[in-house]
mmCIF file of N, CA, C and O in Angstrom:
data_model
loop_
_atom_site.group_PDB
_atom_site.id
_atom_site.type_symbol
_atom_site.label_atom_id
_atom_site.label_comp_id
_atom_site.label_asym_id
_atom_site.label_seq_id
_atom_site.Cartn_x
_atom_site.Cartn_y
_atom_site.Cartn_z
ATOM 1 N N MET A 1 6.622 -10.031 22.479
ATOM 2 C CA MET A 1 5.267 -9.311 23.099
ATOM 3 C C MET A 1 5.003 -10.446 23.502
ATOM 4 O O MET A 1 4.604 -11.512 22.987
ATOM 5 N N ASP A 2 4.129 -10.145 25.237
ATOM 6 C CA ASP A 2 3.212 -10.654 25.369
ATOM 7 C C ASP A 2 1.765 -11.209 24.542
ATOM 8 O O ASP A 2 1.797 -10.443 24.325
ATOM 9 N N ARG A 3 1.732 -12.384 24.909
ATOM 10 C CA ARG A 3 0.796 -13.187 23.882
ATOM 11 C C ARG A 3 -0.378 -12.453 23.919
ATOM 12 O O ARG A 3 -1.153 -12.032 23.015
ATOM 13 N N ASN A 4 -0.883 -11.707 25.522
ATOM 14 C CA ASN A 4 -1.788 -11.185 25.303
ATOM 15 C C ASN A 4 -2.065 -10.053 24.849
ATOM 16 O O ASN A 4 -3.333 -9.774 24.325
ATOM 17 N N ARG A 5 -1.238 -9.127 25.155
ATOM 18 C CA ARG A 5 -1.020 -8.068 24.678
ATOM 19 C C ARG A 5 -0.994 -7.974 22.722
ATOM 20 O O ARG A 5 -1.898 -7.190 21.843
ATOM 21 N N MET A 6 -0.398 -9.287 22.486
ATOM 22 C CA MET A 6 -0.584 -9.149 21.257
ATOM 23 C C MET A 6 -1.856 -9.153 20.067
ATOM 24 O O MET A 6 -2.137 -9.208 19.450
ATOM 25 N N PHE A 7 -2.654 -10.324 21.439
ATOM 26 C CA PHE A 7 -4.175 -11.009 21.319
ATOM 27 C C PHE A 7 -4.709 -9.546 20.548
ATOM 28 O O PHE A 7 -5.356 -9.405 19.788
ATOM 29 N N TRP A 8 -4.564 -8.521 21.620
ATOM 30 C CA TRP A 8 -5.608 -7.287 21.643
ATOM 31 C C TRP A 8 -5.104 -6.688 20.840
ATOM 32 O O TRP A 8 -5.918 -5.665 20.227
ATOM 33 N N ALA A 9 -3.876 -6.504 20.289
ATOM 34 C CA ALA A 9 -3.693 -5.724 19.360
ATOM 35 C C ALA A 9 -3.310 -6.427 18.188
ATOM 36 O O ALA A 9 -3.544 -5.353 16.773
ATOM 37 N N SER A 10 -3.861 -7.405 17.771
ATOM 38 C CA SER A 10 -4.258 -8.023 16.574
ATOM 39 C C SER A 10 -5.956 -7.939 15.988
ATOM 40 O O SER A 10 -6.030 -8.020 14.897
ATOM 41 N N ARG A 11 -6.629 -7.420 17.339
ATOM 42 C CA ARG A 11 -8.593 -7.300 17.303
ATOM 43 C C ARG A 11 -7.960 -5.986 16.868
ATOM 44 O O ARG A 11 -7.534 -5.100 17.136
ATOM 45 N N ARG A 12 -8.331 -5.078 15.639
ATOM 46 C CA ARG A 12 -8.732 -4.177 14.924
ATOM 47 C C ARG A 12 -10.412 -3.960 14.622
ATOM 48 O O ARG A 12 -11.167 -4.148 15.366
ATOM 49 N N GLY A 13 -10.164 -2.524 13.932
ATOM 50 C CA GLY A 13 -11.180 -1.781 13.869
ATOM 51 C C GLY A 13 -12.056 -2.466 13.419
ATOM 52 O O GLY A 13 -13.380 -2.104 12.658
ATOM 53 N N MET A 14 -11.901 -3.491 12.489
ATOM 54 C CA MET A 14 -12.564 -3.902 11.425
ATOM 55 C C MET A 14 -12.451 -5.578 11.164
ATOM 56 O O MET A 14 -11.830 -6.328 11.290
ATOM 57 N N LEU A 15 -14.001 -5.936 11.337
ATOM 58 C CA LEU A 15 -13.956 -7.389 11.486
ATOM 59 C C LEU A 15 -13.062 -7.976 10.011
ATOM 60 O O LEU A 15 -12.533 -8.785 10.505
ATOM 61 N N GLU A 16 -12.961 -7.662 8.958
ATOM 62 C CA GLU A 16 -12.333 -8.331 8.369
ATOM 63 C C GLU A 16 -10.967 -8.690 8.496
ATOM 64 O O GLU A 16 -10.791 -9.642 8.110
ATOM 65 N N LEU A 17 -10.423 -7.371 9.048
ATOM 66 C CA LEU A 17 -9.120 -7.938 9.571
ATOM 67 C C LEU A 17 -8.937 -8.956 10.902
ATOM 68 O O LEU A 17 -7.984 -9.606 10.740
ATOM 69 N N ASP A 18 -9.677 -8.531 11.702
ATOM 70 C CA ASP A 18 -10.088 -9.692 12.475
ATOM 71 C C ASP A 18 -9.956 -11.252 12.063
ATOM 72 O O ASP A 18 -9.022 -11.805 12.908
ATOM 73 N N LEU A 19 -10.728 -11.002 10.903
ATOM 74 C CA LEU A 19 -10.756 -12.610 10.641
ATOM 75 C C LEU A 19 -9.844 -12.751 9.439
ATOM 76 O O LEU A 19 -9.245 -14.229 9.293
ATOM 77 N N VAL A 20 -8.641 -12.406 9.365
ATOM 78 C CA VAL A 20 -7.641 -12.554 8.626
ATOM 79 C C VAL A 20 -6.019 -12.741 9.930
ATOM 80 O O VAL A 20 -5.404 -13.853 10.216
ATOM 81 N N LEU A 21 -6.164 -11.745 11.168
ATOM 82 C CA LEU A 21 -4.919 -11.294 11.917
ATOM 83 C C LEU A 21 -5.431 -12.286 12.935
ATOM 84 O O LEU A 21 -4.090 -13.239 13.581
ATOM 85 N N LEU A 22 -6.674 -12.419 13.248
ATOM 86 C CA LEU A 22 -6.446 -13.306 14.836
ATOM 87 C C LEU A 22 -6.072 -14.884 14.484
ATOM 88 O O LEU A 22 -6.014 -15.895 14.938
ATOM 89 N N PRO A 23 -6.870 -15.610 13.247
ATOM 90 C CA PRO A 23 -6.568 -16.937 13.034
ATOM 91 C C PRO A 23 -4.911 -17.061 13.128
ATOM 92 O O PRO A 23 -4.072 -18.636 12.775
ATOM 93 N N PHE A 24 -4.829 -16.287 12.349
ATOM 94 C CA PHE A 24 -3.487 -16.338 11.672
ATOM 95 C C PHE A 24 -2.158 -16.059 13.124
ATOM 96 O O PHE A 24 -1.514 -17.182 13.148
ATOM 97 N N LEU A 25 -2.833 -15.336 14.401
ATOM 98 C CA LEU A 25 -2.013 -15.493 15.371
ATOM 99 C C LEU A 25 -2.201 -16.679 15.896
ATOM 100 O O LEU A 25 -1.778 -17.673 16.683
ATOM 101 N N GLU A 26 -3.456 -17.402 15.972
ATOM 102 C CA GLU A 26 -3.752 -18.786 16.439
ATOM 103 C C GLU A 26 -2.638 -19.717 15.948
ATOM 104 O O GLU A 26 -2.567 -20.676 16.302
ATOM 105 N N ASN A 27 -2.851 -19.620 14.501
ATOM 106 C CA ASN A 27 -2.365 -20.882 13.638
ATOM 107 C C ASN A 27 -0.955 -21.259 13.167
ATOM 108 O O ASN A 27 -0.175 -21.880 13.036
ATOM 109 N N VAL A 28 -0.343 -20.055 12.748
ATOM 110 C CA VAL A 28 0.783 -19.558 12.230
ATOM 111 C C VAL A 28 2.082 -19.006 13.202
ATOM 112 O O VAL A 28 3.111 -19.249 12.903
ATOM 113 N N TYR A 29 1.602 -17.784 13.728
ATOM 114 C CA TYR A 29 2.308 -17.280 14.453
ATOM 115 C C TYR A 29 3.355 -18.256 15.476
ATOM 116 O O TYR A 29 4.317 -17.422 15.070
ATOM 117 N N GLU A 30 3.127 -18.781 15.825
ATOM 118 C CA GLU A 30 4.236 -19.270 16.563
ATOM 119 C C GLU A 30 5.277 -20.417 15.721
ATOM 120 O O GLU A 30 6.093 -20.498 16.488
ATOM 121 N N SER A 31 4.559 -20.672 14.480
ATOM 122 C CA SER A 31 6.091 -21.888 13.881
ATOM 123 C C SER A 31 6.434 -20.019 13.329
ATOM 124 O O SER A 31 7.371 -20.904 12.342
ATOM 125 N N LEU A 32 6.437 -18.845 13.240
ATOM 126 C CA LEU A 32 7.612 -18.089 12.013
ATOM 127 C C LEU A 32 8.541 -18.073 13.256
ATOM 128 O O LEU A 32 8.966 -18.444 14.378
ATOM 129 N N GLU A 33 9.958 -18.034 12.660
ATOM 130 C CA GLU A 33 11.518 -17.455 13.065
ATOM 131 C C GLU A 33 10.636 -16.185 13.494
ATOM 132 O O GLU A 33 10.105 -15.583 13.328
ATOM 133 N N GLN A 34 11.762 -16.215 14.366
ATOM 134 C CA GLN A 34 11.951 -14.847 15.209
ATOM 135 C C GLN A 34 11.856 -13.255 14.120
ATOM 136 O O GLN A 34 10.997 -12.676 14.984
ATOM 137 N N GLU A 35 12.360 -13.202 13.051
ATOM 138 C CA GLU A 35 12.426 -11.903 12.740
ATOM 139 C C GLU A 35 11.453 -11.837 12.153
ATOM 140 O O GLU A 35 10.457 -10.765 12.177
ATOM 141 N N ASP A 36 10.493 -12.805 12.184
ATOM 142 C CA ASP A 36 9.458 -12.995 11.325
ATOM 143 C C ASP A 36 8.145 -12.501 12.415
ATOM 144 O O ASP A 36 6.977 -11.757 12.114
ATOM 145 N N LYS A 37 8.271 -12.948 13.455
ATOM 146 C CA LYS A 37 7.420 -12.394 14.412
ATOM 147 C C LYS A 37 7.574 -11.025 15.136
ATOM 148 O O LYS A 37 6.929 -10.226 15.497
ATOM 149 N N GLU A 38 9.043 -10.331 14.698
ATOM 150 C CA GLU A 38 9.278 -9.397 14.871
ATOM 151 C C GLU A 38 8.397 -8.098 13.839
ATOM 152 O O GLU A 38 8.205 -7.230 14.125
ATOM 153 N N ARG A 39 8.651 -8.755 12.754
ATOM 154 C CA ARG A 39 7.533 -8.378 11.379
ATOM 155 C C ARG A 39 6.411 -8.500 11.811
ATOM 156 O O ARG A 39 5.641 -6.629 11.175
ATOM 157 N N TYR A 40 5.377 -8.944 12.066
ATOM 158 C CA TYR A 40 4.189 -9.134 12.490
ATOM 159 C C TYR A 40 4.366 -7.663 13.856
ATOM 160 O O TYR A 40 3.249 -7.016 13.483
ATOM 161 N N TRP A 41 4.862 -7.693 14.264
ATOM 162 C CA TRP A 41 4.960 -6.594 15.903
ATOM 163 C C TRP A 41 5.050 -5.227 15.113
ATOM 164 O O TRP A 41 4.201 -4.623 15.328
ATOM 165 N N ALA A 42 5.635 -4.925 14.378
ATOM 166 C CA ALA A 42 5.820 -3.685 13.277
ATOM 167 C C ALA A 42 4.500 -3.871 12.851
ATOM 168 O O ALA A 42 4.076 -2.264 12.365
ATOM 169 N N LEU A 43 4.073 -4.773 12.163
ATOM 170 C CA LEU A 43 3.168 -4.837 11.223
ATOM 171 C C LEU A 43 1.655 -4.394 12.136
ATOM 172 O O LEU A 43 0.842 -3.349 10.898
ATOM 173 N N LEU A 44 1.436 -4.573 12.979
ATOM 174 C CA LEU A 44 0.799 -4.031 14.034
ATOM 175 C C LEU A 44 0.536 -2.669 14.180
ATOM 176 O O LEU A 44 -0.561 -2.201 14.009
ATOM 177 N N ASP A 45 1.194 -1.836 14.219
ATOM 178 C CA ASP A 45 1.352 -0.138 13.679
ATOM 179 C C ASP A 45 0.868 0.449 13.010
ATOM 180 O O ASP A 45 0.778 1.480 12.845
ATOM 181 N N SER A 46 0.508 -0.809 11.864
ATOM 182 C CA SER A 46 -0.135 -0.255 10.978
ATOM 183 C C SER A 46 -0.998 0.529 10.605
ATOM 184 O O SER A 46 -2.061 -0.117 11.700
ATOM 185 N N GLU A 47 -1.961 1.232 10.018
ATOM 186 C CA GLU A 47 -3.459 1.638 10.005
ATOM 187 C C GLU A 47 -4.083 0.418 9.104
ATOM 188 O O GLU A 47 -4.131 -0.125 8.232
ATOM 189 N N ASP A 48 -5.739 0.652 9.749
ATOM 190 C CA ASP A 48 -6.383 -0.689 9.356
ATOM 191 C C ASP A 48 -6.487 -0.544 8.234
ATOM 192 O O ASP A 48 -6.549 -1.646 6.864
ATOM 193 N N GLN A 49 -6.769 0.813 7.517
ATOM 194 C CA GLN A 49 -6.910 0.896 5.492
ATOM 195 C C GLN A 49 -5.806 0.325 5.037
ATOM 196 O O GLN A 49 -6.082 -0.359 4.049
ATOM 197 N N ASP A 50 -4.665 0.471 5.655
ATOM 198 C CA ASP A 50 -3.522 0.002 4.775
ATOM 199 C C ASP A 50 -3.409 -1.377 4.685
ATOM 200 O O ASP A 50 -3.382 -1.926 4.168
ATOM 201 N N LEU A 51 -3.484 -1.538 5.900
ATOM 202 C CA LEU A 51 -3.659 -3.619 6.502
ATOM 203 C C LEU A 51 -4.605 -4.273 5.520
ATOM 204 O O LEU A 51 -4.234 -5.119 4.679
ATOM 205 N N PHE A 52 -5.549 -3.679 5.220
ATOM 206 C CA PHE A 52 -6.800 -4.214 4.345
ATOM 207 C C PHE A 52 -6.621 -4.171 2.854
ATOM 208 O O PHE A 52 -6.836 -5.333 2.133
ATOM 209 N N ALA A 53 -5.983 -3.236 2.298
ATOM 210 C CA ALA A 53 -5.213 -3.135 1.089
ATOM 211 C C ALA A 53 -4.352 -4.317 0.845
ATOM 212 O O ALA A 53 -4.595 -5.060 -0.592
ATOM 213 N N TRP A 54 -3.291 -3.930 1.509
ATOM 214 C CA TRP A 54 -2.605 -5.126 1.382
ATOM 215 C C TRP A 54 -2.827 -6.153 1.458
ATOM 216 O O TRP A 54 -2.236 -7.454 0.865
ATOM 217 N N PHE A 55 -3.844 -6.560 2.389
ATOM 218 C CA PHE A 55 -4.382 -8.424 2.313
ATOM 219 C C PHE A 55 -4.732 -8.888 0.864
ATOM 220 O O PHE A 55 -5.113 -9.851 0.892
ATOM 221 N N LEU A 56 -5.285 -7.523 0.951
ATOM 222 C CA LEU A 56 -6.559 -7.891 -0.453
ATOM 223 C C LEU A 56 -5.706 -7.524 -1.779
ATOM 224 O O LEU A 56 -6.153 -7.707 -3.154
ATOM 225 N N LYS A 57 -4.089 -7.604 -1.760
ATOM 226 C CA LYS A 57 -3.542 -7.195 -3.030
ATOM 227 C C LYS A 57 -3.780 -5.896 -3.579
ATOM 228 O O LYS A 57 -3.119 -5.786 -4.535
ATOM 229 N N ARG A 58 -4.452 -5.074 -2.936
ATOM 230 C CA ARG A 58 -4.895 -3.660 -3.384
ATOM 231 C C ARG A 58 -3.520 -2.674 -3.920
ATOM 232 O O ARG A 58 -3.331 -1.774 -4.611
ATOM 233 N N THR A 59 -2.852 -2.984 -2.644
ATOM 234 C CA THR A 59 -1.407 -2.300 -2.561
ATOM 235 C C THR A 59 -0.551 -3.434 -2.042
ATOM 236 O O THR A 59 -1.151 -3.861 -1.266
ATOM 237 N N ASP A 60 0.906 -2.862 -1.999
ATOM 238 C CA ASP A 60 1.938 -3.523 -1.491
ATOM 239 C C ASP A 60 2.431 -2.633 -0.011
ATOM 240 O O ASP A 60 2.441 -1.210 -0.653
ATOM 241 N N PRO A 61 3.030 -3.013 1.020
ATOM 242 C CA PRO A 61 3.986 -2.141 1.333
ATOM 243 C C PRO A 61 4.873 -1.495 0.978
ATOM 244 O O PRO A 61 5.548 -2.290 0.294
ATOM 245 N N GLU A 62 5.369 -0.466 1.205
ATOM 246 C CA GLU A 62 6.901 0.088 0.582
ATOM 247 C C GLU A 62 7.746 -0.436 0.972
ATOM 248 O O GLU A 62 8.830 -0.872 0.585
ATOM 249 N N ASP A 63 7.869 -0.712 2.562
ATOM 250 C CA ASP A 63 8.722 -0.911 3.287
ATOM 251 C C ASP A 63 8.788 -2.419 3.045
ATOM 252 O O ASP A 63 7.922 -3.986 3.154
ATOM 253 N N PRO A 64 10.210 -3.289 2.543
ATOM 254 C CA PRO A 64 10.037 -4.638 2.099
ATOM 255 C C PRO A 64 10.354 -5.383 3.433
ATOM 256 O O PRO A 64 9.641 -6.476 3.399
ATOM 257 N N GLU A 65 9.804 -5.234 4.928
ATOM 258 C CA GLU A 65 10.458 -5.731 5.836
ATOM 259 C C GLU A 65 8.680 -6.268 6.267
ATOM 260 O O GLU A 65 8.016 -7.528 6.429
ATOM 261 N N LEU A 66 7.862 -5.383 5.608
ATOM 262 C CA LEU A 66 6.564 -5.243 5.964
ATOM 263 C C LEU A 66 6.181 -6.174 4.998
ATOM 264 O O LEU A 66 4.814 -7.187 4.948
ATOM 265 N N LEU A 67 6.354 -5.797 3.821
ATOM 266 C CA LEU A 67 6.203 -6.896 2.912
ATOM 267 C C LEU A 67 6.196 -8.341 2.724
ATOM 268 O O LEU A 67 5.501 -8.983 2.686
ATOM 269 N N LYS A 68 7.198 -8.363 3.646
ATOM 270 C CA LYS A 68 7.441 -10.066 3.911
ATOM 271 C C LYS A 68 6.529 -10.977 4.626
ATOM 272 O O LYS A 68 6.107 -11.889 4.322
ATOM 273 N N ILE A 69 6.225 -9.980 6.029
ATOM 274 C CA ILE A 69 5.136 -10.707 6.560
ATOM 275 C C ILE A 69 3.613 -10.811 5.804
ATOM 276 O O ILE A 69 2.917 -11.516 6.486
ATOM 277 N N VAL A 70 3.499 -9.524 5.214
ATOM 278 C CA VAL A 70 2.460 -9.147 4.534
ATOM 279 C C VAL A 70 2.029 -10.755 3.563
ATOM 280 O O VAL A 70 0.912 -11.329 3.835
ATOM 281 N N LYS A 71 2.854 -11.103 2.908
ATOM 282 C CA LYS A 71 2.845 -12.073 2.006
ATOM 283 C C LYS A 71 2.911 -13.454 2.893
ATOM 284 O O LYS A 71 2.464 -14.727 2.563
ATOM 285 N N ILE A 72 3.642 -13.237 4.116
ATOM 286 C CA ILE A 72 3.235 -14.727 4.961
ATOM 287 C C ILE A 72 1.721 -14.764 5.139
ATOM 288 O O ILE A 72 1.345 -15.811 5.214
ATOM 289 N N ILE A 73 1.000 -13.724 5.672
ATOM 290 C CA ILE A 73 -0.164 -14.003 5.855
ATOM 291 C C ILE A 73 -0.853 -13.960 4.727
ATOM 292 O O ILE A 73 -1.953 -15.068 5.068
ATOM 293 N N ARG A 74 -0.832 -13.457 4.003
ATOM 294 C CA ARG A 74 -1.452 -14.042 2.768
ATOM 295 C C ARG A 74 -1.785 -15.241 2.076
ATOM 296 O O ARG A 74 -2.590 -15.747 2.048
ATOM 297 N N ASP A 75 -0.307 -15.906 2.546
ATOM 298 C CA ASP A 75 -0.273 -17.409 1.828
ATOM 299 C C ASP A 75 -0.748 -18.210 3.349
ATOM 300 O O ASP A 75 -1.075 -19.309 2.602
ATOM 301 N N ASN A 76 -0.990 -17.691 4.338
ATOM 302 C CA ASN A 76 -1.344 -18.910 5.037
ATOM 303 C C ASN A 76 -2.640 -18.507 5.774
ATOM 304 O O ASN A 76 -3.066 -18.979 7.150
ATOM 305 N N THR A 77 -3.319 -17.303 4.920
ATOM 306 C CA THR A 77 -5.066 -16.992 5.792
ATOM 307 C C THR A 77 -5.699 -16.948 4.656
ATOM 308 O O THR A 77 -6.716 -16.434 5.051
ATOM 309 N N GLY A 78 -5.737 -17.581 3.282
ATOM 310 C CA GLY A 78 -6.519 -17.957 2.225
ATOM 311 C C GLY A 78 -6.953 -16.920 1.730
ATOM 312 O O GLY A 78 -8.433 -16.566 1.016
ATOM 313 N N MET A 79 -5.373 -15.644 1.784
ATOM 314 C CA MET A 79 -5.822 -14.131 1.304
ATOM 315 C C MET A 79 -5.295 -14.266 -0.075
ATOM 316 O O MET A 79 -4.613 -13.238 -0.530
ATOM 317 N N GLN A 80 -5.268 -15.446 -0.634
ATOM 318 C CA GLN A 80 -4.520 -15.786 -1.869
ATOM 319 C C GLN A 80 -5.222 -15.534 -3.174
ATOM 320 O O GLN A 80 -5.639 -15.929 -4.305
ATOM 321 N N ILE A 81 -5.376 -13.710 -3.288
ATOM 322 C CA ILE A 81 -6.500 -13.490 -4.426
ATOM 323 C C ILE A 81 -5.306 -13.005 -5.377
ATOM 324 O O ILE A 81 -4.406 -12.112 -5.279
ATOM 325 N N ASP A 82 -5.846 -14.122 -6.806
ATOM 326 C CA ASP A 82 -5.030 -13.475 -7.930
ATOM 327 C C ASP A 82 -6.032 -11.935 -8.503
ATOM 328 O O ASP A 82 -6.659 -11.722 -8.494
#
């Protein structure tokens, strides 16, 4: 996916998600393995409410592939909420 398209797709309707996804995109995304980049692309198709719940560990995605990228984002964006 083109970097500009990914940037705009990472901008969400919730400021809280922008504060998680945009720094992740800027600081971590480029260092990901290709499979994890593809998981991130798939994650962008998720609903904002689901993303918010996943990042705050209220729930986890049922899809194990999405769970992998959610954990990477949690571990790299200060979302280590216990």
